[in-house]
């Protein structure tokens, strides 16, 4: 009986498993779908991401836009089917671009942002914004939403399990023909999907498959419980805020900004020296907390320098990533949060609930690899800052590709992924 094995239990692997299992009619009878994960389901960025969904075309390069359209449709349908608002905090949101301090043009250093559509510092709003600075509406498409990615992944995992997908938690060791030897025994496949996020290239090496061109980009995040909110607010609203903080990079700018906003956060000389996070994104969540992401640096190592024997690089597995959190970078993010809103100032009643780190899977052109890599081996990885947004659409087309006889000329997919071939970098030396 045909076996489909998906290696990697992040959001991309889960969504592919879901769309395979939810459409059994598209598969030969008695097809088995197995999810092979080496740590725990969604232990990487898929459970630690902000959970922002940018469904409108303006957020994406052209080759990603149809996938974003399909993903948005899937999210809306899944929310109805799986009670998204209650099970994983799915809700539509507005998106604001914010500039705190002078001269910072870019509001995001790693994400394409739509051009703002309303004048900065609008007049006539019903209540004062919960942040300081000049702001602009970044999304008029109405196709922006957010969810709790950890809850989404656990909901989807429960659903795929109910639909008959088998999950194996084991470390793959090597490949023998169409059998993967793992620490828990052999796993045979007819079709194999590489969906191991930033670990996808290493997984290929392990399985003696040509490495897929996927790298990794770390990103820190913090979760804050706000202190006192401005008048008129019971909680921080469903408004994602992409902020550029400060100006020339001189630490005096931040102090000037904060003071100009009517409040000083009393930075010490040492703190001024350390600076702050210049581009930072805020995502208020339905539970009242605010998730902030920024600092996409390779972190300093703690302790005596190596994790899993590697220096300053992606750890061998997702198990130890949290040990790499760089407290200096966390302090920088806290300082920027305070500059953006007094309600997010830990010296003014806000509480730091969590500080964490995870790795994005990235490619040289910032778009994912989706397709057949070699005969019966597929890849779906490299979604960069858009892995949550694009996962359901990727799962749909991946399931279609796996279920289809690709030697036929009339292969029809639900989204145009012609610009996302995993072979597009072959000519270029990476
Ligand atoms: C701070 C931050 C915030 C983000 N916010 C957003 C956001 O708001 N919206 C958005 O769209 N995107 C966001 N992203 C990006 C998004 O999180 C990622 O693109 C996405 O989670 C990638 O999913 P994945 O399934 O490809 O990889 P991962 O989540 O990394 O999953 C890969 C899985 O494979 C497993 N694995 C690895 N090696 C092996 C092996 N050898 N054998 C078996 N299993 C293996 C891992 O343990 C892991 O569970 C954010 C990223 C970061 C870093």
Short mmCIF file of C-alpha atoms and ligand atoms in Angstrom, two decimals:
data_model
loop_
_atom_site.label_atom_id
_atom_site.label_comp_id
_atom_site.label_asym_id
_atom_site.label_seq_id
_atom_site.Cartn_x
_atom_site.Cartn_y
_atom_site.Cartn_z
CA UNK A 1 0.00 0.00 0.00
CA UNK A 2 1.34 3.47 -0.90
CA UNK A 3 3.12 5.36 1.86
CA UNK A 4 3.61 9.11 1.98
CA UNK A 5 6.15 10.24 4.57
CA UNK A 6 6.42 13.89 5.57
CA UNK A 7 9.60 14.70 7.48
CA UNK A 8 9.12 17.76 9.70
CA UNK A 9 6.14 18.42 11.96
CA UNK A 10 6.08 22.21 11.63
CA UNK A 11 3.13 24.13 10.20
CA UNK A 12 4.13 23.29 6.62
CA UNK A 13 4.33 19.53 7.28
CA UNK A 14 1.09 19.65 9.28
CA UNK A 15 -0.83 21.54 6.60
CA UNK A 16 0.37 19.13 3.91
CA UNK A 17 -0.65 16.16 6.08
CA UNK A 18 -4.03 17.78 6.63
CA UNK A 19 -4.81 18.38 2.95
CA UNK A 20 -3.62 14.87 2.04
CA UNK A 21 -5.70 13.22 4.75
CA UNK A 22 -8.75 15.43 4.22
CA UNK A 23 -8.99 14.45 0.53
CA UNK A 24 -8.54 10.67 0.50
CA UNK A 25 -10.39 10.43 -2.83
CA UNK A 26 -7.41 12.11 -4.51
CA UNK A 27 -5.08 9.33 -3.31
CA UNK A 28 -4.80 5.65 -4.25
CA UNK A 29 -6.89 3.57 -1.84
CA UNK A 30 -5.20 2.58 1.42
CA UNK A 31 -2.59 5.31 1.20
CA UNK A 32 -0.89 5.87 4.55
CA UNK A 33 0.36 9.31 5.55
CA UNK A 34 3.10 9.50 8.19
CA UNK A 35 4.54 12.56 9.90
CA UNK A 36 8.12 11.98 11.05
CA UNK A 37 9.36 14.57 13.55
CA UNK A 38 12.61 14.43 15.49
CA UNK A 39 11.78 16.58 18.56
CA UNK A 40 8.09 17.37 19.04
CA UNK A 41 5.34 18.61 16.76
CA UNK A 42 5.76 22.32 15.94
CA UNK A 43 8.72 22.76 18.28
CA UNK A 44 10.35 25.33 15.95
CA UNK A 45 9.22 28.68 14.56
CA UNK A 46 5.78 27.27 13.80
CA UNK A 47 4.72 27.50 17.44
CA UNK A 48 6.82 30.55 18.34
CA UNK A 49 5.94 32.89 15.46
CA UNK A 50 3.73 35.93 15.86
CA UNK A 51 0.89 34.35 13.93
CA UNK A 52 0.25 37.30 11.63
CA UNK A 53 -1.43 36.47 8.31
CA UNK A 54 -0.89 38.92 5.47
CA UNK A 55 -3.29 37.61 2.83
CA UNK A 56 -3.31 40.63 0.51
CA UNK A 57 -1.05 40.75 -2.56
CA UNK A 58 0.73 43.93 -1.44
CA UNK A 59 2.59 41.97 1.26
CA UNK A 60 4.16 39.57 -1.20
CA UNK A 61 6.44 39.31 -4.17
CA UNK A 62 4.54 38.39 -7.31
CA UNK A 63 5.51 34.71 -7.31
CA UNK A 64 3.98 34.30 -3.83
CA UNK A 65 0.77 36.23 -4.40
CA UNK A 66 -1.46 33.45 -5.69
CA UNK A 67 -0.29 31.18 -2.87
CA UNK A 68 -1.17 33.94 -0.39
CA UNK A 69 -4.63 34.21 -1.97
CA UNK A 70 -5.19 30.44 -1.65
CA UNK A 71 -3.86 30.42 1.92
CA UNK A 72 -6.24 33.18 2.95
CA UNK A 73 -9.19 31.21 1.57
CA UNK A 74 -7.98 28.14 3.48
CA UNK A 75 -7.59 30.07 6.75
CA UNK A 76 -11.12 31.41 6.45
CA UNK A 77 -12.50 27.94 5.75
CA UNK A 78 -10.45 26.28 8.51
CA UNK A 79 -11.61 28.92 10.99
CA UNK A 80 -15.23 27.98 10.27
CA UNK A 81 -14.53 24.26 10.29
CA UNK A 82 -12.29 24.10 13.37
CA UNK A 83 -13.87 26.96 15.35
CA UNK A 84 -10.72 29.03 14.83
CA UNK A 85 -11.73 32.05 16.95
CA UNK A 86 -12.17 29.86 20.02
CA UNK A 87 -9.60 27.11 19.44
CA UNK A 88 -6.65 29.13 18.16
CA UNK A 89 -7.51 32.81 18.54
CA UNK A 90 -8.19 33.48 14.86
CA UNK A 91 -9.32 37.05 14.26
CA UNK A 92 -9.05 39.69 11.56
CA UNK A 93 -6.85 42.65 12.39
CA UNK A 94 -5.82 46.03 11.08
CA UNK A 95 -2.18 46.80 10.33
CA UNK A 96 -0.45 50.03 11.23
CA UNK A 97 2.94 51.33 10.19
CA UNK A 98 4.49 53.40 12.96
CA UNK A 99 7.43 55.73 13.08
CA UNK A 100 8.69 56.74 16.49
CA UNK A 101 11.46 59.33 16.19
CA UNK A 102 12.71 61.06 13.09
CA UNK A 103 14.28 59.76 9.94
CA UNK A 104 13.59 56.03 10.09
CA UNK A 105 12.13 55.28 6.68
CA UNK A 106 12.01 51.52 6.88
CA UNK A 107 9.44 50.11 9.28
CA UNK A 108 10.60 46.57 8.67
CA UNK A 109 14.08 45.39 7.83
CA UNK A 110 13.15 41.97 6.54
CA UNK A 111 9.56 42.05 5.34
CA UNK A 112 8.03 43.70 2.27
CA UNK A 113 5.46 46.21 3.53
CA UNK A 114 2.59 47.64 1.50
CA UNK A 115 2.75 51.38 0.93
CA UNK A 116 0.78 53.25 3.56
CA UNK A 117 -2.56 54.46 2.33
CA UNK A 118 -3.66 57.06 4.83
CA UNK A 119 -1.85 60.22 5.85
CA UNK A 120 0.51 59.98 8.76
CA UNK A 121 -0.84 61.10 12.13
CA UNK A 122 -4.49 61.02 11.12
CA UNK A 123 -6.85 63.40 12.78
CA UNK A 124 -10.35 62.65 13.99
CA UNK A 125 -9.79 59.19 15.49
CA UNK A 126 -12.30 58.24 18.14
CA UNK A 127 -9.60 57.66 20.73
CA UNK A 128 -5.89 58.25 21.01
CA UNK A 129 -3.79 55.38 19.64
CA UNK A 130 -2.26 53.09 22.26
CA UNK A 131 1.22 53.92 20.89
CA UNK A 132 3.20 57.06 20.20
CA UNK A 133 4.47 58.34 16.89
CA UNK A 134 3.37 58.94 13.31
CA UNK A 135 1.25 56.15 11.97
CA UNK A 136 -0.25 55.00 8.73
CA UNK A 137 -2.73 52.28 7.76
CA UNK A 138 -0.76 49.59 5.93
CA UNK A 139 -3.52 47.23 4.85
CA UNK A 140 -6.74 48.27 3.17
CA UNK A 141 -7.34 44.86 1.59
CA UNK A 142 -9.18 43.54 4.66
CA UNK A 143 -7.11 40.37 4.23
CA UNK A 144 -5.08 40.56 7.43
CA UNK A 145 -5.60 38.28 10.40
CA UNK A 146 -3.78 36.68 13.28
CA UNK A 147 -3.85 33.44 15.22
CA UNK A 148 -1.94 31.74 18.00
CA UNK A 149 0.40 29.53 15.95
CA UNK A 150 1.06 27.00 18.74
CA UNK A 151 -2.68 26.50 19.23
CA UNK A 152 -3.26 26.35 15.48
CA UNK A 153 -0.60 23.64 15.08
CA UNK A 154 -1.91 21.57 17.99
CA UNK A 155 -5.47 21.86 16.64
CA UNK A 156 -4.31 20.77 13.21
CA UNK A 157 -2.25 17.93 14.66
CA UNK A 158 -5.29 16.62 16.55
CA UNK A 159 -7.28 16.87 13.33
CA UNK A 160 -4.75 14.99 11.17
CA UNK A 161 -4.48 12.31 13.85
CA UNK A 162 -8.26 11.95 13.78
CA UNK A 163 -8.08 11.63 9.99
CA UNK A 164 -5.64 8.72 10.29
CA UNK A 165 -2.20 10.33 9.92
CA UNK A 166 0.40 8.50 12.00
CA UNK A 167 2.99 10.60 13.88
CA UNK A 168 6.39 9.13 14.66
CA UNK A 169 8.74 11.02 16.97
CA UNK A 170 12.18 9.71 16.06
CA UNK A 171 15.52 10.86 14.75
CA UNK A 172 16.11 9.86 11.12
CA UNK A 173 19.54 8.24 10.84
CA UNK A 174 20.05 7.36 7.18
CA UNK A 175 18.25 6.28 4.03
CA UNK A 176 18.37 2.81 2.50
CA UNK A 177 16.61 2.90 -0.87
CA UNK A 178 13.04 3.96 -0.03
CA UNK A 179 13.42 3.23 3.67
CA UNK A 180 14.41 5.78 6.31
CA UNK A 181 16.18 4.20 9.24
CA UNK A 182 15.27 6.02 12.45
CA UNK A 183 15.94 5.64 16.16
CA UNK A 184 12.47 4.07 16.42
CA UNK A 185 12.81 1.65 13.51
CA UNK A 186 12.44 1.71 9.73
CA UNK A 187 9.95 3.97 7.95
CA UNK A 188 9.25 3.02 4.33
CA UNK A 189 7.95 5.49 1.78
CA UNK A 190 6.77 5.67 -1.80
CA UNK A 191 6.79 9.46 -1.77
CA UNK A 192 8.83 11.57 0.62
CA UNK A 193 8.35 15.24 1.57
CA UNK A 194 11.19 17.30 3.03
CA UNK A 195 9.44 19.87 5.26
CA UNK A 196 12.02 20.37 7.98
CA UNK A 197 12.06 24.17 7.82
CA UNK A 198 15.58 25.56 8.42
CA UNK A 199 16.88 22.02 8.97
CA UNK A 200 15.80 20.89 5.49
CA UNK A 201 19.28 21.02 3.93
CA UNK A 202 20.82 19.09 6.84
CA UNK A 203 18.06 16.52 6.57
CA UNK A 204 18.92 16.02 2.90
CA UNK A 205 22.56 15.39 3.80
CA UNK A 206 21.46 12.84 6.38
CA UNK A 207 19.33 11.05 3.80
CA UNK A 208 21.95 11.26 1.07
CA UNK A 209 19.78 13.52 -1.08
CA UNK A 210 21.22 16.66 -2.78
CA UNK A 211 20.91 19.54 -0.30
CA UNK A 212 17.97 21.86 -0.88
CA UNK A 213 19.05 25.53 -0.90
CA UNK A 214 17.41 26.52 2.39
CA UNK A 215 19.25 28.46 5.09
CA UNK A 216 18.18 29.90 8.43
CA UNK A 217 17.57 33.34 9.91
CA UNK A 218 17.13 33.62 13.68
CA UNK A 219 14.65 36.03 15.21
CA UNK A 220 13.99 36.99 18.82
CA UNK A 221 10.61 37.77 20.28
CA UNK A 222 9.17 38.85 23.58
CA UNK A 223 5.67 38.62 25.00
CA UNK A 224 4.51 41.46 27.24
CA UNK A 225 1.53 41.81 29.52
CA UNK A 226 0.71 45.51 29.17
CA UNK A 227 0.56 47.86 32.14
CA UNK A 228 -1.97 50.67 32.31
CA UNK A 229 -3.55 51.33 28.92
CA UNK A 230 -4.56 54.79 27.70
CA UNK A 231 -8.09 55.99 28.45
CA UNK A 232 -10.72 54.24 26.35
CA UNK A 233 -8.94 50.87 26.17
CA UNK A 234 -9.89 47.71 28.09
CA UNK A 235 -7.26 45.77 26.18
CA UNK A 236 -4.86 46.32 23.31
CA UNK A 237 -6.97 46.09 20.13
CA UNK A 238 -6.53 43.70 17.19
CA UNK A 239 -4.04 45.97 15.48
CA UNK A 240 -0.67 44.74 14.25
CA UNK A 241 1.93 47.50 14.44
CA UNK A 242 5.09 47.46 12.30
CA UNK A 243 7.34 50.04 13.93
CA UNK A 244 10.51 51.86 13.06
CA UNK A 245 11.98 53.25 16.26
CA UNK A 246 14.53 56.04 16.53
CA UNK A 247 16.38 57.95 13.89
CA UNK A 248 20.01 58.07 12.93
CA UNK A 249 21.03 55.22 15.18
CA UNK A 250 22.41 57.54 17.82
CA UNK A 251 21.11 56.47 21.20
CA UNK A 252 20.23 60.06 22.07
CA UNK A 253 17.46 59.90 19.48
CA UNK A 254 15.55 57.38 21.50
CA UNK A 255 15.75 59.42 24.67
CA UNK A 256 14.63 62.46 22.68
CA UNK A 257 11.76 60.46 21.23
CA UNK A 258 10.62 59.21 24.57
CA UNK A 259 10.89 62.60 26.19
CA UNK A 260 9.05 64.19 23.28
CA UNK A 261 6.27 61.69 23.90
CA UNK A 262 5.83 63.19 27.35
CA UNK A 263 7.71 60.66 29.38
CA UNK A 264 11.27 59.66 30.09
CA UNK A 265 12.22 56.06 30.62
CA UNK A 266 15.43 57.04 32.39
CA UNK A 267 17.96 55.15 30.32
CA UNK A 268 21.25 54.64 32.07
CA UNK A 269 24.46 55.56 30.25
CA UNK A 270 25.20 51.86 29.73
CA UNK A 271 21.73 51.25 28.35
CA UNK A 272 22.09 54.14 25.96
CA UNK A 273 25.27 52.58 24.73
CA UNK A 274 23.53 49.30 24.02
CA UNK A 275 20.86 50.96 21.93
CA UNK A 276 17.47 49.61 20.98
CA UNK A 277 15.73 47.60 18.31
CA UNK A 278 15.13 49.84 15.33
CA UNK A 279 12.54 47.75 13.50
CA UNK A 280 10.12 45.86 15.68
CA UNK A 281 6.65 44.44 15.06
CA UNK A 282 3.86 44.24 17.66
CA UNK A 283 0.99 41.77 17.57
CA UNK A 284 -1.62 42.14 20.32
CA UNK A 285 -3.27 38.81 21.09
CA UNK A 286 -6.80 37.97 22.22
CA UNK A 287 -5.49 36.92 25.67
CA UNK A 288 -4.46 40.56 26.29
CA UNK A 289 -0.71 40.03 25.82
CA UNK A 290 1.38 41.69 23.12
CA UNK A 291 3.90 39.68 21.09
CA UNK A 292 6.84 41.72 19.75
CA UNK A 293 9.32 40.40 17.17
CA UNK A 294 12.64 41.86 16.10
CA UNK A 295 16.41 41.43 16.33
CA UNK A 296 17.09 39.02 13.51
CA UNK A 297 20.69 38.54 14.54
CA UNK A 298 22.77 35.48 15.08
CA UNK A 299 22.67 35.39 18.85
CA UNK A 300 25.63 35.31 21.17
CA UNK A 301 26.23 31.94 22.66
CA UNK A 302 25.79 31.44 26.34
CA UNK A 303 27.81 29.22 28.62
CA UNK A 304 30.88 27.73 27.10
CA UNK A 305 30.21 28.42 23.53
CA UNK A 306 28.74 25.46 21.72
CA UNK A 307 25.36 23.82 21.45
CA UNK A 308 25.33 20.40 19.84
CA UNK A 309 28.97 20.97 18.95
CA UNK A 310 28.23 23.88 16.62
CA UNK A 311 29.31 27.44 17.05
CA UNK A 312 26.92 30.30 16.58
CA UNK A 313 24.77 28.48 14.04
CA UNK A 314 21.47 26.72 13.80
CA UNK A 315 21.49 24.05 16.52
CA UNK A 316 21.31 20.48 15.25
CA UNK A 317 17.70 20.15 16.38
CA UNK A 318 14.98 22.45 17.68
CA UNK A 319 15.43 21.09 21.20
CA UNK A 320 17.95 23.62 22.51
CA UNK A 321 17.11 26.75 20.54
CA UNK A 322 15.70 28.56 23.59
CA UNK A 323 19.12 28.31 25.27
CA UNK A 324 20.48 30.74 22.67
CA UNK A 325 18.26 33.68 23.71
CA UNK A 326 20.48 36.74 23.94
CA UNK A 327 19.50 38.85 26.96
CA UNK A 328 21.15 42.00 25.54
CA UNK A 329 18.88 41.76 22.52
CA UNK A 330 15.89 41.22 24.79
CA UNK A 331 16.81 44.42 26.63
CA UNK A 332 17.00 46.28 23.32
CA UNK A 333 13.51 45.08 22.43
CA UNK A 334 12.19 46.08 25.83
CA UNK A 335 13.61 49.56 25.35
CA UNK A 336 11.93 49.93 21.97
CA UNK A 337 8.65 48.62 23.36
CA UNK A 338 8.78 51.29 26.06
CA UNK A 339 9.47 53.92 23.41
CA UNK A 340 6.44 52.79 21.41
CA UNK A 341 3.98 52.76 24.31
CA UNK A 342 4.16 53.46 28.04
CA UNK A 343 1.77 50.51 28.43
CA UNK A 344 4.58 48.25 27.14
CA UNK A 345 7.22 49.67 29.48
CA UNK A 346 8.39 47.12 32.05
CA UNK A 347 9.42 50.05 34.27
CA UNK A 348 5.88 51.33 34.13
CA UNK A 349 3.77 48.29 35.02
CA UNK A 350 4.19 46.06 31.94
CA UNK A 351 5.34 42.50 32.60
CA UNK A 352 7.74 40.42 30.50
CA UNK A 353 5.96 37.08 30.12
CA UNK A 354 8.40 35.41 27.76
CA UNK A 355 11.60 36.01 25.76
CA UNK A 356 12.40 33.49 23.08
CA UNK A 357 14.16 32.78 19.81
CA UNK A 358 13.38 30.73 16.72
CA UNK A 359 14.75 30.25 13.22
CA UNK A 360 13.05 31.08 9.93
CA UNK A 361 13.77 28.84 6.96
CA UNK A 362 15.07 31.19 4.26
CA UNK A 363 16.07 31.12 0.60
CA UNK A 364 18.23 33.45 -1.46
CA UNK A 365 15.19 35.19 -3.01
CA UNK A 366 13.05 35.03 0.18
CA UNK A 367 10.44 32.78 -1.43
CA UNK A 368 9.73 29.12 -0.63
CA UNK A 369 10.78 26.03 -2.56
CA UNK A 370 7.73 23.99 -3.52
CA UNK A 371 7.91 21.02 -5.85
CA UNK A 372 9.56 17.73 -6.72
CA UNK A 373 13.27 17.81 -5.87
CA UNK A 374 14.16 14.44 -7.28
CA UNK A 375 12.01 11.51 -8.30
CA UNK A 376 9.50 10.81 -5.51
CA UNK A 377 11.23 13.28 -3.18
CA UNK A 378 9.43 16.60 -2.72
CA UNK A 379 10.38 19.75 -0.86
CA UNK A 380 8.24 22.42 0.76
CA UNK A 381 10.45 24.76 2.78
CA UNK A 382 12.03 28.20 2.91
CA UNK A 383 8.97 30.35 3.61
CA UNK A 384 11.02 32.96 5.49
CA UNK A 385 8.90 35.53 7.36
CA UNK A 386 5.70 34.22 5.74
CA UNK A 387 5.59 30.57 6.80
CA UNK A 388 2.41 30.91 8.84
CA UNK A 389 0.66 32.98 6.17
CA UNK A 390 1.56 30.67 3.30
CA UNK A 391 1.35 27.28 5.05
CA UNK A 392 -2.24 26.21 4.22
CA UNK A 393 -1.90 27.14 0.54
CA UNK A 394 1.46 25.36 0.44
CA UNK A 395 -0.18 22.32 2.03
CA UNK A 396 -2.92 22.28 -0.61
CA UNK A 397 -0.58 22.47 -3.61
CA UNK A 398 1.92 20.10 -2.02
CA UNK A 399 -0.83 17.53 -1.46
CA UNK A 400 -1.92 17.99 -5.08
CA UNK A 401 1.64 17.54 -6.36
CA UNK A 402 2.18 14.41 -4.25
CA UNK A 403 -1.15 12.91 -5.30
CA UNK A 404 -0.65 13.64 -9.00
CA UNK A 405 1.18 11.71 -11.66
CA UNK A 406 3.66 14.44 -12.53
CA UNK A 407 4.59 12.87 -15.85
CA UNK A 408 1.25 14.10 -17.19
CA UNK A 409 1.19 17.42 -19.03
CA UNK A 410 -2.16 18.61 -17.70
CA UNK A 411 -1.28 18.90 -14.00
CA UNK A 412 -3.59 21.55 -12.53
CA UNK A 413 -2.89 23.07 -9.13
CA UNK A 414 -5.06 25.30 -6.96
CA UNK A 415 -2.47 28.09 -7.04
CA UNK A 416 0.11 29.26 -9.53
CA UNK A 417 3.46 28.27 -8.01
CA UNK A 418 5.42 28.47 -11.25
CA UNK A 419 7.90 30.92 -9.69
CA UNK A 420 8.57 28.69 -6.67
CA UNK A 421 10.29 25.71 -8.27
CA UNK A 422 12.98 24.24 -6.01
CA UNK A 423 15.24 24.08 -9.06
CA UNK A 424 15.24 27.82 -9.76
CA UNK A 425 18.62 28.33 -8.08
CA UNK A 426 20.35 25.54 -9.98
CA UNK A 427 21.99 27.92 -12.42
CA UNK A 428 23.15 30.24 -9.67
CA UNK A 429 25.88 29.04 -7.33
CA UNK A 430 24.70 29.52 -3.74
C1 LIG B 1 10.23 35.57 15.40
C2 LIG B 1 9.45 35.05 14.23
C3 LIG B 1 8.15 35.49 14.00
C4 LIG B 1 7.44 35.03 12.90
N1 LIG B 1 6.18 35.51 12.68
C5 LIG B 1 5.50 35.12 11.58
C6 LIG B 1 4.20 35.64 11.33
O1 LIG B 1 3.67 36.41 12.11
N2 LIG B 1 3.57 35.29 10.18
C7 LIG B 1 4.14 34.44 9.27
O2 LIG B 1 3.53 34.19 8.23
N3 LIG B 1 5.35 33.86 9.52
C8 LIG B 1 6.04 34.20 10.64
N4 LIG B 1 7.29 33.69 10.88
C9 LIG B 1 7.84 32.69 9.95
C10 LIG B 1 7.29 31.30 10.25
O3 LIG B 1 7.30 31.07 11.63
C11 LIG B 1 8.12 30.20 9.56
O4 LIG B 1 8.32 30.52 8.20
C12 LIG B 1 7.39 28.86 9.63
O5 LIG B 1 7.07 28.53 10.97
C13 LIG B 1 8.21 27.73 9.02
O6 LIG B 1 7.49 26.54 9.17
P1 LIG B 1 8.12 25.15 8.76
O7 LIG B 1 7.11 24.11 9.04
O8 LIG B 1 8.67 25.26 7.37
O9 LIG B 1 9.41 25.00 9.69
P2 LIG B 1 9.56 24.72 11.30
O10 LIG B 1 8.51 25.38 12.09
O11 LIG B 1 10.96 25.05 11.58
O12 LIG B 1 9.30 23.18 11.38
C14 LIG B 1 10.25 22.24 10.94
C15 LIG B 1 10.08 20.99 11.77
O13 LIG B 1 10.97 20.00 11.26
C16 LIG B 1 11.53 19.31 12.35
N5 LIG B 1 12.80 18.70 11.92
C17 LIG B 1 13.97 19.31 11.69
N6 LIG B 1 14.91 18.41 11.34
C18 LIG B 1 14.30 17.21 11.36
C19 LIG B 1 14.76 15.89 11.11
N7 LIG B 1 16.03 15.62 10.79
N8 LIG B 1 13.87 14.87 11.22
C20 LIG B 1 12.58 15.11 11.56
N9 LIG B 1 12.10 16.35 11.82
C21 LIG B 1 12.96 17.39 11.71
C22 LIG B 1 11.73 20.39 13.41
O14 LIG B 1 11.90 19.84 14.71
C23 LIG B 1 10.45 21.20 13.24
O15 LIG B 1 9.41 20.71 14.06
C24 LIG B 1 8.02 34.10 12.00
C25 LIG B 1 9.31 33.63 12.25
C26 LIG B 1 10.03 34.10 13.34
C27 LIG B 1 11.42 33.58 13.57
#
